[in-house]
Amino acid sequence: MKDIDKWNEAVDPDNLSDDENMILDAMGLNGSSRRKFLKQVSAASLSIYASSFFTSELFANTMKDLPEKTTALLNEIKVNIKVNDMVKPLTLDSRTSLLDALRERLGLTGTKKGCDHGQCGACTVIIDGKRNLSCLTLAATCEGKEITTVEGLAKNGEMHPMQQAFLKHDGFQCGYCTPGQICSSVALLEEAKNGEVSYVTEDLKKVQSGLSLSEEEIRERMSGNICRCGAYNNIVQAFKEVHTGNDEMPTWEFATQEQMDKAKNA
Amino acid sequence: MTKSINTSGVGSAINRVEGHLKVMGKAKYASEFPIENKVYGQGINSTIAKGEIVSIDTSEAEKLEGVLKVITYKNAEKLKTLEGVRPEIATDTIAPVLQSNKVHYFGQYVGLVVAETFEQAQYAASLVKFEYKKDPSAVIDFEKSRSKAYTPDNDSNYSRGNMDQGLAEADMVVEQTYNTPIEHHHPMELHAVIASWDNGKVTAYASQQIIEDAKIAISGTFQIPKKDVRVISPFVGGGFGSKLNLDRHVIMAVMASKMVDRPVQVTVTRTQMFTNTNMRQQNEQKMRVGAKKDGILTALSHETLSHTSTTQEFQEPCGMVSKMLYNVANNEVTYKLIPMNMQTPFAMRAPGEATGSFALESAMDEMAWKLKMDPIEFRIKNDTQTDLHEERPFSSRLLVECLRIGAEKFGWKDRKPEPRTNKKGNWLIGYGVSAASRNSPYQKTHSKVILELDEDKVFATIQMDATDIGTGSYTIIAQTASEYLKIPVEQVNVELGDSDFPITPGSGGSWGAASFCNGARAACENAIKTLKNNRNIAQDEEVAVSELLKKNQLTKFEAEGMAEPSAEFEKYSVFSFGANFSEVWVDKDTGMYRIKRMVNVASAGKILNPKTAYGQIIGGLTMGVGMVLAEQTRVEPNFGNFITRSFADYHVPVNLDLANIDVIFLPEEDKIANKMGIKGIGELGITSVAASVSNAIFNATGKRMRDLPITPEKLIEAGLEEGVTA
Amino acid sequence: MRPFTYTRANNKEQALQAFTATSHYLGGGTNLVDLMKEDVERPDQLIDVNNLDYKKITSNDKGGLTLGAMLSNSETANNKEVRTNYPLLSMAMLSAATAQIRNMASNGGNLLQRTRCPYFFEVSMPCNKRDPGSGCGALNGMNALHAIFGYSDSCIATNPSDMCVALAAIGATVEVQQADGTSRMIEFTDFHRLPGDRPEKDTTLSQGELITAIHLPKAEFSDHYYYLKIRERSSYAFALISVAAGLQVESGVINKAGLAMGGVAHVPWKLTKAEEFLAGKKPTTENFEAAAELEMKDAKPFEANKWKVDMGKNAIVRALTQAFEREV
Ligand SMILES: Cc1cc2nc3c(=O)[nH]c(=O)nc-3n(C[C@H](O)[C@H](O)[C@H](O)COP(=O)(O)OP(=O)(O)OC[C@H]3O[C@@H](n4cnc5c(N)ncnc54)[C@H](O)[C@@H]3O)c2cc1C
Ligand code: SF4
Ligand code: FES
Ligand code: FES
């Protein structure tokens, strides 16, 4: 992932000019410096909409806490949220879910809202090493907990192997369930190492660690993350590749001319 | 021209160019743009199916801290309203909302609360008290409302030959009715918008599939000039048709922004996704099929009874497949609609084909069983290279190849023709097949290319208002530019989803890939052509684009391009074709079943990127599995609400429901379809999947399941089909 | 969601003291927060009991295990002792919801999860359980997924828990802390209640009582067990019907059977008649079928859920067969 370093450079807030920061704040999608910026982006082989490159962390830095008046509620809660190794003191409405705190207050929009009721898995984050649903977690309960979101998986400018595998195996389409799928997969790697069982585990009584998960097991254990685009097979391949360390082969092929002729003349 | 040595150009299986953003959580969807000063809107829904609002008490909500505005029909902005009796809904239809006290269905928006925070808005919405006068004449029961059905006023009814004569000639007749329930698209991303009204100018970050039509709908609804509307949608978290048109939450957000003078974010809840963002309506499809002993079809009729809303008309063309898929002289297709007190249905992935093919391909399987013929051979026997409906040839049709090659891959020869004869423990095992066809339209598309020379490298930016709803648009457009400019894909930027960019037909109807790529191609070709012309370089001379810029003494150059269907295109019927195979294991006692494997063969023109094309196919298959497995929205018979109101009631497939899928692409380039030989693939994948699974279930159990979805209780209660030995 | 005060309790005393008539204890929140978002539950105080020290699994004086109420479902289901001695419980718990939800859900909260009746969830619909006296929308409405045993005219809902079905089969005792700080024991069969004319009350708990432990009897079904869950999709769905079956077989004869069913009643439905019938009999298909028949003949289905009777029989037979033959 040689490009990633470059890419990180591009989004390093210190290296942004005021002009760029301004664009950032306004989410200006045009403007004089955009092209300049785009070129940086191009050099880093990231071929897409400039505005999307700004990391969410960066937004978190520029995004002010909500004005005091909005929090002047009887149930105001102060909570230090530790996300991706950063601690953020927040004053929140007691009703705020961790999901909304991440998305609406911290600008960490990588974690997605697909239902807000625990029915889809899009909001999956890792809390103290375990995958959880942030939509049913009240932010108020998160004091003292370590939260990892999809934005926190890359280390030293390198994508997490699971992120790389999802990219390689096209484990997504629209990308909306993807952060949840990836957080779930990363946590599942640990669950397998710890020897955790599932409903489809053959023998619950056999206690062992370092499980090598069958495809059936992977599917069952990843069933808490719905992908309406239907990228399941690719997700399974991506997970398998990281889990086993072996390359997974695509299951598409082109018919040969010979096959075509045979079919036509049969 | 020498052959391109480009390894990332059209046809190669590169990773998605925007993929890293998605896997790192950095892709920005509509509600994720950090717009300063934004506030939150929460829609309120009616709780009666028909009637009038007689009073509204907003006082409690307005008293709440943080609440900025409660909008109802009483204080709403006046908007352009629909005209005529049930005007037909289209992708650019206006979306008036909160215009009167009339309630047409359960779940209709009756208000919007705007507040500083999401929590405040949600709570305040629950405090607005509506009093209704119920109108007991609400039409909410499909079964009981048959007599209200009317024939839609368009020319979709069709016949050729003589149905009665065809049936009389037949040795065998299948006459059966197939039912598909209300289904919902349910993209993972909730519909959302952040809208701002700034001195009569509207900016909307909105999750939309067709930017231009969203813009038209906003300008039409507010009666403001189109140029004053900007719609931005760089990432769409799935659409499947639900984001084709502009839904009313966008209008409410714009209106609210005008009223509170701040940007307003409205996110539709998952429950509102049932009532306010389109659906596929219930279809009752009556099929009559006649065939000779030797399998030659003599008659085919397809009668569809569905419903629309009481305010707008939508008719899903279920019978389309029956008009064109097989060689049958006597053919009839009819439609009837019941106006019901429900939201207006609209296109859901492969409208017409997805549901119509379930009826047709089930009926074909029933006929094959009756004739004791192999279902593949039966279909092949009735193949045609002419579209008998349009009375013109297919631009290309490789259905027979799809079926034969698929059969080989799948191991069809191991299928036991007698149901209930393939068993393993508690499992009954069955194989099923179905044929698929999907119209492959291609539409006028504009695009712009910006070339920039940086030292020796040319960087290209392609701009158009196309969208990538998971379909891979970014990637295939980048590949196209890479191919036609002969530069590495890494040097291509693709910018989509902004109404400031050149106009395209957007994503929908399987026209995206062909339209966008040909549009991008046209811009790139124009750029090169102009650069050559300017320096009097012969068009056929091979010159690198960097050289061309240098020769022109330019470091930057822009060109536009437009692609549209040729005259030739109009002389043909352009369809993608495919075949589906499934192996299903049914538990004989619990009625639960597992799809063990699937094979799909797709003949969809030039495959621009097999990786993303595979994604489209398996995505379609998954949704097809959903149709057969569990997807259905039920209407409460006493109140007219959807009793299926959450993702815990509406079951879409999960990972464990799927199995191994092999996809075979046929090597095809349909140059009649368009210059690049591309046909549609996004909807081919879902077409006829339900039939292939249900046919496999018949082969496994001897039970013919004609009502979707096929749930465990239905399977347990179903009897054996006549002629099947227990 | 209505506003509420959030209180974190650090010990049992704090929790009990903070409790008011309009409070709710907060476990994993997977049911409570969901229902609060739906405006079905309307507490004005949440007392977070996750910091309380009831997170262990220990041996009890009956020779069984005691499960802490604040321990998560996944830690419980994965616990080595639970897996080896009560695999039926593990299996049932693992069939529920998803890995994420099981990580969050607490054992105490699971016992109190509320029905999935769609009328209960939709506040504009009548529902006696949510709004006593408003009527039962399901009774004359859509009740294909409703009870076939033990319902009343005021409520025909089912209990959705998988864990509880296994607990009913195994037999358990729930330990709760009363307002005065003393504890009391509730037999599992007495814990949930039939709707009668007070469907708003799911259990026999008194207001403010805090669940702290689930005591399991000495393990009896560790060799022959099966939790069968029939559902619309293969995972992440509540049961249409489920059966927890445990058998103790000695020299080819059933010594003891533990059987309960989910998805059929307002409570986890213990199949006492079948259990008694099977004791002392051979584990044959005929006997399994007779046991199923014995139970299901008392079913009183509605038109729309008649299928539950057929499916129920099949499910009992299958679960017993699997329990007997699967021997892993
Ligand atoms: C989408 C979805 C799917 C699901 N699928 C399944 C399924 O298939 N099978 C299944 O069995 N379950 C399923 N569940 C339900 C899940 O198992 C329960 O929500 C969970 O067990 C509840 O535990 P909790 O700790 O989160 O409870 P909470 O939500 O915290 O609390 C539930 C109730 O218990 C009370 N409470 C909590 N702890 C205590 C205590 N110690 N003492 C007294 N009162 C207490 C609360 O006040 C509240 O009234 C599903 C849930 C969701 C959201
Ligand atoms: S069955 Fe019970 S929960 Fe459902 S509507 Fe009736 S009273 Fe309410
Ligand atoms: S958003 Fe949390 S599970 Fe769907
Ligand atoms: S990638 Fe679109 S929902 Fe999974």
mmCIF file of N, CA and C and ligand atoms in Angstrom, chain C residues 115 117 119-120 126-129 135-139 146 154-157 199, ligand 2:
data_model
loop_
_atom_site.group_PDB
_atom_site.id
_atom_site.type_symbol
_atom_site.label_atom_id
_atom_site.label_comp_id
_atom_site.label_asym_id
_atom_site.label_seq_id
_atom_site.Cartn_x
_atom_site.Cartn_y
_atom_site.Cartn_z
ATOM 1 N N THR C 115 -42.079 -8.853 24.172
ATOM 2 C CA THR C 115 -42.582 -9.546 22.981
ATOM 3 C C THR C 115 -42.221 -8.796 21.699
ATOM 4 N N CYS C 117 -44.402 -8.737 19.222
ATOM 5 C CA CYS C 117 -45.703 -8.462 18.595
ATOM 6 C C CYS C 117 -45.649 -7.087 17.928
ATOM 7 N N TYR C 119 -47.863 -5.062 16.969
ATOM 8 C CA TYR C 119 -48.802 -4.062 17.496
ATOM 9 C C TYR C 119 -48.218 -3.402 18.743
ATOM 10 N N PHE C 120 -47.478 -4.194 19.486
ATOM 11 C CA PHE C 120 -46.828 -3.677 20.685
ATOM 12 C C PHE C 120 -45.817 -2.590 20.315
ATOM 13 N N PRO C 126 -53.687 -0.282 18.891
ATOM 14 C CA PRO C 126 -54.097 -0.700 20.229
ATOM 15 C C PRO C 126 -53.238 -1.864 20.715
ATOM 16 N N CYS C 127 -52.924 -1.851 21.974
ATOM 17 C CA CYS C 127 -52.161 -2.968 22.547
ATOM 18 C C CYS C 127 -52.279 -2.906 24.065
ATOM 19 N N ASN C 128 -52.864 -3.927 24.628
ATOM 20 C CA ASN C 128 -53.050 -3.965 26.082
ATOM 21 C C ASN C 128 -51.740 -4.081 26.839
ATOM 22 N N LYS C 129 -50.795 -4.697 26.219
ATOM 23 C CA LYS C 129 -49.514 -4.875 26.907
ATOM 24 C C LYS C 129 -48.797 -3.531 27.037
ATOM 25 N N GLY C 135 -56.983 -2.329 24.200
ATOM 26 C CA GLY C 135 -57.418 -3.420 23.333
ATOM 27 C C GLY C 135 -56.226 -4.189 22.776
ATOM 28 N N CYS C 136 -56.506 -5.368 22.233
ATOM 29 C CA CYS C 136 -55.430 -6.162 21.635
ATOM 30 C C CYS C 136 -55.587 -6.130 20.124
ATOM 31 N N GLY C 137 -54.694 -5.432 19.476
ATOM 32 C CA GLY C 137 -54.784 -5.306 18.030
ATOM 33 C C GLY C 137 -54.651 -6.631 17.311
ATOM 34 N N ALA C 138 -53.877 -7.517 17.874
ATOM 35 C CA ALA C 138 -53.575 -8.771 17.186
ATOM 36 C C ALA C 138 -54.749 -9.743 17.209
ATOM 37 N N LEU C 139 -55.542 -9.658 18.253
ATOM 38 C CA LEU C 139 -56.615 -10.633 18.450
ATOM 39 C C LEU C 139 -57.490 -10.773 17.199
ATOM 40 N N HIS C 146 -48.540 -15.417 16.484
ATOM 41 C CA HIS C 146 -48.921 -15.320 17.892
ATOM 42 C C HIS C 146 -49.105 -16.682 18.562
ATOM 43 N N SER C 154 -57.078 -10.749 26.303
ATOM 44 C CA SER C 154 -56.436 -9.440 26.393
ATOM 45 C C SER C 154 -55.052 -9.427 25.754
ATOM 46 N N CYS C 155 -54.472 -10.582 25.536
ATOM 47 C CA CYS C 155 -53.155 -10.606 24.874
ATOM 48 C C CYS C 155 -52.833 -11.998 24.365
ATOM 49 N N ILE C 156 -52.361 -12.052 23.147
ATOM 50 C CA ILE C 156 -52.034 -13.354 22.543
ATOM 51 C C ILE C 156 -50.576 -13.400 22.096
ATOM 52 N N ALA C 157 -49.759 -12.558 22.723
ATOM 53 C CA ALA C 157 -48.358 -12.434 22.295
ATOM 54 C C ALA C 157 -47.515 -13.614 22.759
ATOM 55 N N PRO C 199 -51.825 -8.227 30.850
ATOM 56 C CA PRO C 199 -50.752 -8.546 29.902
ATOM 57 C C PRO C 199 -49.565 -7.592 30.001
HETATM 58 S S1 SF4 D 2 -50.976 -9.680 21.461
HETATM 59 FE FE1 SF4 D 2 -50.413 -8.647 23.352
HETATM 60 S S2 SF4 D 2 -48.690 -7.460 22.691
HETATM 61 FE FE2 SF4 D 2 -49.792 -7.959 20.829
HETATM 62 S S3 SF4 D 2 -51.322 -6.371 20.496
HETATM 63 FE FE3 SF4 D 2 -52.309 -7.909 21.707
HETATM 64 S S4 SF4 D 2 -51.978 -7.137 23.749
HETATM 65 FE FE4 SF4 D 2 -50.467 -6.131 22.557
#
